[in-house]
mmCIF file with all atom_site columns, C-alpha atoms in Angstrom:
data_model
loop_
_atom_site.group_PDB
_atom_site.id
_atom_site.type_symbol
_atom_site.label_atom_id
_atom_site.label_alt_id
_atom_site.label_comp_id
_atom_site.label_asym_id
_atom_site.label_entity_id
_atom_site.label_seq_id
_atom_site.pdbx_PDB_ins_code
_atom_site.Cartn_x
_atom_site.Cartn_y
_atom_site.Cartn_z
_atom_site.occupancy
_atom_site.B_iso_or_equiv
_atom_site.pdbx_formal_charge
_atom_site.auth_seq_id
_atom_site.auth_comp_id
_atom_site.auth_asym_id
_atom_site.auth_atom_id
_atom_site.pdbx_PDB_model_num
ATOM 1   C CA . UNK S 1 1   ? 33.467  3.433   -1.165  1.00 0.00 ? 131 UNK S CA 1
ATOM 2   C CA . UNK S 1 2   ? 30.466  1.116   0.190   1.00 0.00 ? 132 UNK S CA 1
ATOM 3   C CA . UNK S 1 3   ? 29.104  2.067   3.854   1.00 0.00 ? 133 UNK S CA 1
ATOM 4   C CA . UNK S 1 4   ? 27.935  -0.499  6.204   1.00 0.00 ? 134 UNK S CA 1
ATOM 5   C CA . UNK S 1 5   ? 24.526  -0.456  6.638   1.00 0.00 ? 135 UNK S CA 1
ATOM 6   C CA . UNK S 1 6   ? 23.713  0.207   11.043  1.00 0.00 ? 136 UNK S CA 1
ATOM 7   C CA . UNK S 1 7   ? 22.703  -2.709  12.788  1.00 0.00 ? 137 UNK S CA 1
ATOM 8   C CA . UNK S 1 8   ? 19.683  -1.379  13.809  1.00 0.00 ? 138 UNK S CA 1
ATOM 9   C CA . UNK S 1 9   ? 18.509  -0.323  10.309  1.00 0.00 ? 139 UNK S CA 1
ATOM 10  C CA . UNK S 1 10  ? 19.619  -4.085  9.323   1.00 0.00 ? 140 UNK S CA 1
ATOM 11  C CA . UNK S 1 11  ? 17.298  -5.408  12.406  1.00 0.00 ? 141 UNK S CA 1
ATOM 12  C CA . UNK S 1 12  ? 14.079  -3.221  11.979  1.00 0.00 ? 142 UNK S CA 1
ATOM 13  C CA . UNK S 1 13  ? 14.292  -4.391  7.667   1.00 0.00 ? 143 UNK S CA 1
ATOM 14  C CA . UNK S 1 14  ? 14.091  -7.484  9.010   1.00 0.00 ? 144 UNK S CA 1
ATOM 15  C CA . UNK S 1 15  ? 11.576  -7.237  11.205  1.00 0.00 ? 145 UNK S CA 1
ATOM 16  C CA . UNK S 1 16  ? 9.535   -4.822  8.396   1.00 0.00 ? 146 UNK S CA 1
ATOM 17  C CA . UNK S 1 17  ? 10.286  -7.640  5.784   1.00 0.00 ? 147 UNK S CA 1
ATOM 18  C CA . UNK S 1 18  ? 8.792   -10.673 8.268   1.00 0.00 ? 148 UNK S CA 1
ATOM 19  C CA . UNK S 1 19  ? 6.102   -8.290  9.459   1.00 0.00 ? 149 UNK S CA 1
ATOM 20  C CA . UNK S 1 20  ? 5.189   -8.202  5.255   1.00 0.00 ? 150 UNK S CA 1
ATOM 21  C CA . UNK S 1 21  ? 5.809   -11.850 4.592   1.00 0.00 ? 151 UNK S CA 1
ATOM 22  C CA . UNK S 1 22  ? 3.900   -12.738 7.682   1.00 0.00 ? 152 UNK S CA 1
ATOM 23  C CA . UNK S 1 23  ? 0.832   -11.075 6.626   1.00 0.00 ? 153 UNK S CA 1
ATOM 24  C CA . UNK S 1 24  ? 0.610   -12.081 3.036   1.00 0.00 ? 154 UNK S CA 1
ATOM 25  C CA . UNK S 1 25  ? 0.998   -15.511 3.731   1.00 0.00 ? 155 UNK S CA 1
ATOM 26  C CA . UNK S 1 26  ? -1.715  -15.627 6.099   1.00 0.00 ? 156 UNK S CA 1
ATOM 27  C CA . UNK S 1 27  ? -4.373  -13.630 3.819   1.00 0.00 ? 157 UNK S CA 1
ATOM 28  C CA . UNK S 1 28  ? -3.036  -15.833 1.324   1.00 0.00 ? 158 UNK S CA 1
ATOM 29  C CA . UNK S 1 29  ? -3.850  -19.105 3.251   1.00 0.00 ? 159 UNK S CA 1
ATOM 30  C CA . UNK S 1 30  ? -7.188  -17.900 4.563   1.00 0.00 ? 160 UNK S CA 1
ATOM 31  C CA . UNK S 1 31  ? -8.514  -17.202 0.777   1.00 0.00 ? 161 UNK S CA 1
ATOM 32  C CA . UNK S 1 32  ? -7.061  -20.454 -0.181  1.00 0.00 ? 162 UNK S CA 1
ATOM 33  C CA . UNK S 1 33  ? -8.673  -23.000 3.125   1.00 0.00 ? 163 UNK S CA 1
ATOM 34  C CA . UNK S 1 34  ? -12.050 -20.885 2.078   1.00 0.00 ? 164 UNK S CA 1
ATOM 35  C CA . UNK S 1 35  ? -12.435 -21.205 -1.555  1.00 0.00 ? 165 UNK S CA 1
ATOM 36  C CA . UNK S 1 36  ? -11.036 -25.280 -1.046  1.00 0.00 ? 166 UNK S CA 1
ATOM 37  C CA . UNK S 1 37  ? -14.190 -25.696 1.362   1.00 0.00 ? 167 UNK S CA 1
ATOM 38  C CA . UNK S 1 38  ? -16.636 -24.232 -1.018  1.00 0.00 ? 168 UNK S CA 1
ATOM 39  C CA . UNK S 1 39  ? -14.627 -25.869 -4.220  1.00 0.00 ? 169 UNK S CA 1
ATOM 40  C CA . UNK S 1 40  ? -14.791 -29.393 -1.982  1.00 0.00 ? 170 UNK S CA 1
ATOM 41  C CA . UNK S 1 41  ? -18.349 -28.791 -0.883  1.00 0.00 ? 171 UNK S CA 1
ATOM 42  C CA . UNK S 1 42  ? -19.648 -27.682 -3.936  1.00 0.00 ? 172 UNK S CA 1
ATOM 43  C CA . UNK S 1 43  ? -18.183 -31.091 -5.757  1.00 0.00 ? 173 UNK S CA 1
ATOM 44  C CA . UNK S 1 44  ? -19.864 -33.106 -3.142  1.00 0.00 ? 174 UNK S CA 1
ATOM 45  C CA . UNK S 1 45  ? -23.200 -31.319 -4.758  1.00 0.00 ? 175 UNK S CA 1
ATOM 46  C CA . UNK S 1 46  ? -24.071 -28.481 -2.198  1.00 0.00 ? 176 UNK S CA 1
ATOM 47  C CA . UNK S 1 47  ? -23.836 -26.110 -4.767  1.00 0.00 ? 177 UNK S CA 1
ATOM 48  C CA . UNK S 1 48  ? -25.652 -23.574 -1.996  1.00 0.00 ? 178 UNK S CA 1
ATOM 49  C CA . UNK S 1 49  ? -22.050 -22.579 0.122   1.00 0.00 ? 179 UNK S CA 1
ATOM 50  C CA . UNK S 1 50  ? -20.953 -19.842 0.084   1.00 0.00 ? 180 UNK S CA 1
ATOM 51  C CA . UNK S 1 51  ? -17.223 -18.314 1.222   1.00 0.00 ? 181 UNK S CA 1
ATOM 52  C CA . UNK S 1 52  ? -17.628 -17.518 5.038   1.00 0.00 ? 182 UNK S CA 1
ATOM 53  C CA . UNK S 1 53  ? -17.337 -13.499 4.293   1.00 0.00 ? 183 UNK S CA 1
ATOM 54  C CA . UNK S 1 54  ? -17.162 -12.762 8.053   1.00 0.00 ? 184 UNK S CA 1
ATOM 55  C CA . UNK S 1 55  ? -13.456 -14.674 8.194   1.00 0.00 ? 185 UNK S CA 1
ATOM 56  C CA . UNK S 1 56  ? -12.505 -13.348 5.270   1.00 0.00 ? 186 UNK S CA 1
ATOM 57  C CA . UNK S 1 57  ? -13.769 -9.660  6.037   1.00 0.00 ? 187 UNK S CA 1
ATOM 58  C CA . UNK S 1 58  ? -11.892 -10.026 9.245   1.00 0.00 ? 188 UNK S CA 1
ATOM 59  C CA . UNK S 1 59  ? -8.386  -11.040 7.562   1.00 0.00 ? 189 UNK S CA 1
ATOM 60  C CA . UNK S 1 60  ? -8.541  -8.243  4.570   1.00 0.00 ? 190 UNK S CA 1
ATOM 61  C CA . UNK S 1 61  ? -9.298  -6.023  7.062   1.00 0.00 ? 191 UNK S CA 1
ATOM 62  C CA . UNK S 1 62  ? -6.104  -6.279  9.265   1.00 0.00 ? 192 UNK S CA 1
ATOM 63  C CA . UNK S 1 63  ? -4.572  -6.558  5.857   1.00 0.00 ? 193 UNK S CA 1
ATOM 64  C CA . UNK S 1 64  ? -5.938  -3.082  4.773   1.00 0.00 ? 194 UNK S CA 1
ATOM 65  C CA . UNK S 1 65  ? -4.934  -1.415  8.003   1.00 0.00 ? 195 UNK S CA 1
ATOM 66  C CA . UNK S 1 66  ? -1.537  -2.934  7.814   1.00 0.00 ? 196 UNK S CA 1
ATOM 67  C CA . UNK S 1 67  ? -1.172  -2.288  3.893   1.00 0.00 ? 197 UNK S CA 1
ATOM 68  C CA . UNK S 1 68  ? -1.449  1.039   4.770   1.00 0.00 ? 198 UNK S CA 1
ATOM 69  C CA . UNK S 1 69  ? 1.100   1.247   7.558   1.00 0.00 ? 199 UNK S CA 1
ATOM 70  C CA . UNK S 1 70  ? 3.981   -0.943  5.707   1.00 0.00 ? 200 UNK S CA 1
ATOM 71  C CA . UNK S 1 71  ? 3.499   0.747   1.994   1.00 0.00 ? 201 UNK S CA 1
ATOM 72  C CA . UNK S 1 72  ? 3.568   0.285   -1.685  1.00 0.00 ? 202 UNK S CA 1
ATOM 73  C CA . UNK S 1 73  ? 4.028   -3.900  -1.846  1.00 0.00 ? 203 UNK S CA 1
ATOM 74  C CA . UNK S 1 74  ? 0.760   -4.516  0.385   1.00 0.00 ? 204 UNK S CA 1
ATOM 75  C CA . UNK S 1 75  ? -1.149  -2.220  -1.040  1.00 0.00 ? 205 UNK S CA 1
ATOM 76  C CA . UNK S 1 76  ? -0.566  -3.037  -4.970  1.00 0.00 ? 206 UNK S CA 1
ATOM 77  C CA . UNK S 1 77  ? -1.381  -6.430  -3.604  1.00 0.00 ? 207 UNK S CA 1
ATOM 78  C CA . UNK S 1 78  ? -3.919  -5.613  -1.976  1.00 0.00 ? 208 UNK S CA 1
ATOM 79  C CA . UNK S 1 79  ? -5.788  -3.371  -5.149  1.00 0.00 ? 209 UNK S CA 1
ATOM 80  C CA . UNK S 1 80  ? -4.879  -6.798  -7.227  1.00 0.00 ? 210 UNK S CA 1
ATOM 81  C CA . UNK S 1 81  ? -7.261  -8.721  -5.041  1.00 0.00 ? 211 UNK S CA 1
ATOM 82  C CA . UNK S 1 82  ? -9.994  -5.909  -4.937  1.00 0.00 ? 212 UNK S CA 1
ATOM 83  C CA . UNK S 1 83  ? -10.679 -6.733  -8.422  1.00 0.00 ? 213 UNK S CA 1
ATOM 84  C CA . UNK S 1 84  ? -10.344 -10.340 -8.372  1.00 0.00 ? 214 UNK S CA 1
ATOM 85  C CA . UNK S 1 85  ? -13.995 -11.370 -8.169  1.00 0.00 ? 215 UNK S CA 1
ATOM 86  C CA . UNK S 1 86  ? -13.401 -14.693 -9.246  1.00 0.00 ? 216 UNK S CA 1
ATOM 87  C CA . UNK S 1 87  ? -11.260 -15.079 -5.790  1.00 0.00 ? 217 UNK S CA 1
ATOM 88  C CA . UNK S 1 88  ? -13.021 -13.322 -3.052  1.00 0.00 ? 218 UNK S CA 1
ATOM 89  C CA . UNK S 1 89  ? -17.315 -12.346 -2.835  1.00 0.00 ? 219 UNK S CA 1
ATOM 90  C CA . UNK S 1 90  ? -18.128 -9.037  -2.684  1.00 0.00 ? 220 UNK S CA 1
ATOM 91  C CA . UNK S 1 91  ? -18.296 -7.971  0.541   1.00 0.00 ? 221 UNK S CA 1
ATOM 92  C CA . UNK S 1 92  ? -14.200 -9.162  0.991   1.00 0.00 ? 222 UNK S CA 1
ATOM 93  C CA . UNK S 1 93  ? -13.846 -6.816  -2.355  1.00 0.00 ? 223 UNK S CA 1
ATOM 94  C CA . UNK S 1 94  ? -15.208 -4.180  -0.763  1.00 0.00 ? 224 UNK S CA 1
ATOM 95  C CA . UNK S 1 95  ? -12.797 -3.882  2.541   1.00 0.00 ? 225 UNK S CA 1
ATOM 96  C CA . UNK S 1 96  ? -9.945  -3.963  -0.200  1.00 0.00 ? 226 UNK S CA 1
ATOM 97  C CA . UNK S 1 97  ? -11.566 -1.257  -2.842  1.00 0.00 ? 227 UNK S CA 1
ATOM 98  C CA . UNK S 1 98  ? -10.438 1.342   -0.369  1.00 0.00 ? 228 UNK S CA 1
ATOM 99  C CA . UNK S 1 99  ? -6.834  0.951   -1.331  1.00 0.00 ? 229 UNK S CA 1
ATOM 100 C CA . UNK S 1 100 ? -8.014  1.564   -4.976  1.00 0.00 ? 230 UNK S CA 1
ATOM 101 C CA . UNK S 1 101 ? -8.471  5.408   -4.208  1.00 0.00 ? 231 UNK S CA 1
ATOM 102 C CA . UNK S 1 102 ? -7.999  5.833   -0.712  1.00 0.00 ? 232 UNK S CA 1
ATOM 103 C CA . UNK S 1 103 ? -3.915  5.727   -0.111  1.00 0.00 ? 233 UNK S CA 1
ATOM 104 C CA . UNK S 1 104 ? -3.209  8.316   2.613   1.00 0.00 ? 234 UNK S CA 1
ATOM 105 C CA . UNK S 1 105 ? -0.135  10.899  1.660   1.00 0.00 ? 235 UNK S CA 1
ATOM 106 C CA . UNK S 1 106 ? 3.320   10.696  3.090   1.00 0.00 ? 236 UNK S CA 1
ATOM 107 C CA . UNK S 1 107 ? 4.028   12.740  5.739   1.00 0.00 ? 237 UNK S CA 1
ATOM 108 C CA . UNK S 1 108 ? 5.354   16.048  4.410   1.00 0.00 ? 238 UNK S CA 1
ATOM 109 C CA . UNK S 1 109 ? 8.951   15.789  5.899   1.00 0.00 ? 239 UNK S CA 1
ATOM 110 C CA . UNK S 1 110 ? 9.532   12.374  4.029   1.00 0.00 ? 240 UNK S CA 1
ATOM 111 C CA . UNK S 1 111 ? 8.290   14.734  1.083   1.00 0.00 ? 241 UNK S CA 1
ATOM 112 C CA . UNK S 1 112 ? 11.215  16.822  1.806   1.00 0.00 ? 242 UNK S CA 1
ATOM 113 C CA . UNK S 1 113 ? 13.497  14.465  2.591   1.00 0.00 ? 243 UNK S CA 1
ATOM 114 C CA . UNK S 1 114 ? 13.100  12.658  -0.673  1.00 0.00 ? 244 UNK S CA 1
ATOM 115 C CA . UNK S 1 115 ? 12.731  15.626  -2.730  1.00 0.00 ? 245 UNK S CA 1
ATOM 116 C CA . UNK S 1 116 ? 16.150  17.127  -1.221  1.00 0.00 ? 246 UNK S CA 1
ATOM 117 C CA . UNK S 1 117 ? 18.148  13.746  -1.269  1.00 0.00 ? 247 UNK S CA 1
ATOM 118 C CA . UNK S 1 118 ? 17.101  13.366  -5.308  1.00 0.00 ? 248 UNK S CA 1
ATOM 119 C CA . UNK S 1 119 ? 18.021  16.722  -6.410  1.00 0.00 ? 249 UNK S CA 1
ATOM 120 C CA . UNK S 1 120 ? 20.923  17.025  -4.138  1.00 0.00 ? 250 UNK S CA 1
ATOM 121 C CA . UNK S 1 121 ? 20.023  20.991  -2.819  1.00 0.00 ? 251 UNK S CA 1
ATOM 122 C CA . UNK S 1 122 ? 18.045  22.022  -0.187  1.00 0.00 ? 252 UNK S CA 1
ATOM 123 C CA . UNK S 1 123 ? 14.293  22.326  -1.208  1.00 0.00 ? 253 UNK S CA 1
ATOM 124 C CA . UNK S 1 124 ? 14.383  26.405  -0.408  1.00 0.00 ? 254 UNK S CA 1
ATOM 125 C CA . UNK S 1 125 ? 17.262  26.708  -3.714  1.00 0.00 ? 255 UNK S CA 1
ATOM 126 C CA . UNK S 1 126 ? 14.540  24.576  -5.721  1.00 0.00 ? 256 UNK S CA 1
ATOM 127 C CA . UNK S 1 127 ? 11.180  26.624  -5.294  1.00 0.00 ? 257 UNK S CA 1
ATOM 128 C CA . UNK S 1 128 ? 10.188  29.303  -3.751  1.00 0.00 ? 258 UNK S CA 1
ATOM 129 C CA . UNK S 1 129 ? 6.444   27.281  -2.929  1.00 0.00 ? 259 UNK S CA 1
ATOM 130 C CA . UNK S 1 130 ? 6.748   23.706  -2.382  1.00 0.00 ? 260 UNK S CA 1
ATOM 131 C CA . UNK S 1 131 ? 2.513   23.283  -0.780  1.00 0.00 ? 261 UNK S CA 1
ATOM 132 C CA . UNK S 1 132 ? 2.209   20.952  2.022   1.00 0.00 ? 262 UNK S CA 1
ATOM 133 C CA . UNK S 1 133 ? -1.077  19.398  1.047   1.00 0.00 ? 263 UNK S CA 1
ATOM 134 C CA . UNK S 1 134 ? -0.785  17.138  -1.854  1.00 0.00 ? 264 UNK S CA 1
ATOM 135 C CA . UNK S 1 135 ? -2.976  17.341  -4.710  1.00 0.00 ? 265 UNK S CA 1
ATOM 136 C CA . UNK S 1 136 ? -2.985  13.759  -5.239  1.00 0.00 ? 266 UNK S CA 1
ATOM 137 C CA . UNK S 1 137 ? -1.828  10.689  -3.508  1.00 0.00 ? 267 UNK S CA 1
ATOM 138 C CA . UNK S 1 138 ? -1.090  7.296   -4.594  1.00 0.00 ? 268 UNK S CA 1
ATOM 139 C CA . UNK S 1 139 ? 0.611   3.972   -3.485  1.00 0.00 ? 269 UNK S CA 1
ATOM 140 C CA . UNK S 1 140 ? 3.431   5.008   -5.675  1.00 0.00 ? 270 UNK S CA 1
ATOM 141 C CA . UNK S 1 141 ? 3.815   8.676   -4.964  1.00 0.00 ? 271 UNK S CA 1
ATOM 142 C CA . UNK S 1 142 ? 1.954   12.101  -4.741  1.00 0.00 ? 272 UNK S CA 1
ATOM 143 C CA . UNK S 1 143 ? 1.797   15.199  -6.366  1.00 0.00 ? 273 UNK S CA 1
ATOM 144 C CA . UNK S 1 144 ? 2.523   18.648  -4.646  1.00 0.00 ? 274 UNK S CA 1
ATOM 145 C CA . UNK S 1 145 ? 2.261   22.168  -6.565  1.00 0.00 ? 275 UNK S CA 1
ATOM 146 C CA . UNK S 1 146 ? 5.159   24.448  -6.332  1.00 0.00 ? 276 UNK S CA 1
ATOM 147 C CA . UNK S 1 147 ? 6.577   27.091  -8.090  1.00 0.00 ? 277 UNK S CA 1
ATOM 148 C CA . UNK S 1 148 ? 10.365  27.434  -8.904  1.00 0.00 ? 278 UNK S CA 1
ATOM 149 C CA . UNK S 1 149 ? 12.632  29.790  -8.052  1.00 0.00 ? 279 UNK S CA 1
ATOM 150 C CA . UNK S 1 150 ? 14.772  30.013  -10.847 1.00 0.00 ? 280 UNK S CA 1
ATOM 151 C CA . UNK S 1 151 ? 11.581  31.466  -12.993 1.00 0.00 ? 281 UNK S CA 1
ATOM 152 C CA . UNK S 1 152 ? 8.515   31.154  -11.239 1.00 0.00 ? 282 UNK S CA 1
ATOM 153 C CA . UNK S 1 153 ? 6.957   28.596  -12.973 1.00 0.00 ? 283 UNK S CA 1
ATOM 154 C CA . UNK S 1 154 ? 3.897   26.509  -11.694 1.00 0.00 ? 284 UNK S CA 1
ATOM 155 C CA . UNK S 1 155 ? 4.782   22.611  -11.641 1.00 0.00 ? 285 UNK S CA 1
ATOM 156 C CA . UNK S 1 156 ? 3.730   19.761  -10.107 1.00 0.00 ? 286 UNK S CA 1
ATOM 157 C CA . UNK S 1 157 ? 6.615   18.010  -8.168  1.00 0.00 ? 287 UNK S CA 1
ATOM 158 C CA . UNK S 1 158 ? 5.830   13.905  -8.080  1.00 0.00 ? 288 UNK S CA 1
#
């Protein structure tokens, strides 16, 4: 039997998925209007423009900070153009590089949560140490040790 998804939950996807369209159209545009002035003024023979890194710097910037809020879309996006040098200079690669290595961890209830709705028991039944701080985080996931309760193995839970 299919369950109707809440109104509310329907509304704030919505609002998530403009808040995500939204942004990567506009850091889309801004690379685009800046590397069609230097393309333009460079075929006019000023071959000494450069991209305006401060406007750039400023958009990747909210996009970073925003990436980070709204998840694993913006930030693969996001680590795409931090290694596109042929599209941005390298001070716009930079603000972006961060989301190479530097993806913050879930919160540790979510952790739970997940973990719980997956296996379909209560996390306590699965191990008898699930750690709070991850060993690694990703855009795609994190690692946490634990040990199992069934035999006391050591495993990393991803």
């Amino acid at each position: 039997m299919r369950t109707k998804t809440p109104r509310i939950n329907r509304f704030a996807q919505l609002v998530r998925f403009l808040r995500v369209s939204r942004l990567l159209l506009w850091t889309m545009w801004v690379i685009h209007c800046e590397r069609r002035r230097v393309v333009r003024t460079r075929a006019c023979g000023n071959y000494t423009v450069q991209p305006d890194s401060d406007v750039l710097i400023e958009v990747l910037v909210a996009f970073r900070e925003t990436a980070l809020e709204l998840g694993v879309l913006l930030i693969k996006f996001g680590q795409f153009l931090s290694t596109r040098a042929d599209l941005l200079p390298e001070k716009a690669i930079g603000v972006l590089s961060s989301l190479q290595d530097e993806v913050p961890p879930a919160p540790f209830a979510h952790v739970v949560h997940v973990i719980e709705s997956e296996l379909g028991k209560p996390i306590e039944e699965v191990f008898s140490i699930l750690e709070r701080k991850c060993t690694a985080a990703a855009s795609l996931g994190q690692v946490h040790k634990a040990v199992l309760a069934s035999t006391g193995e050591t495993v990393a839970v991803k």
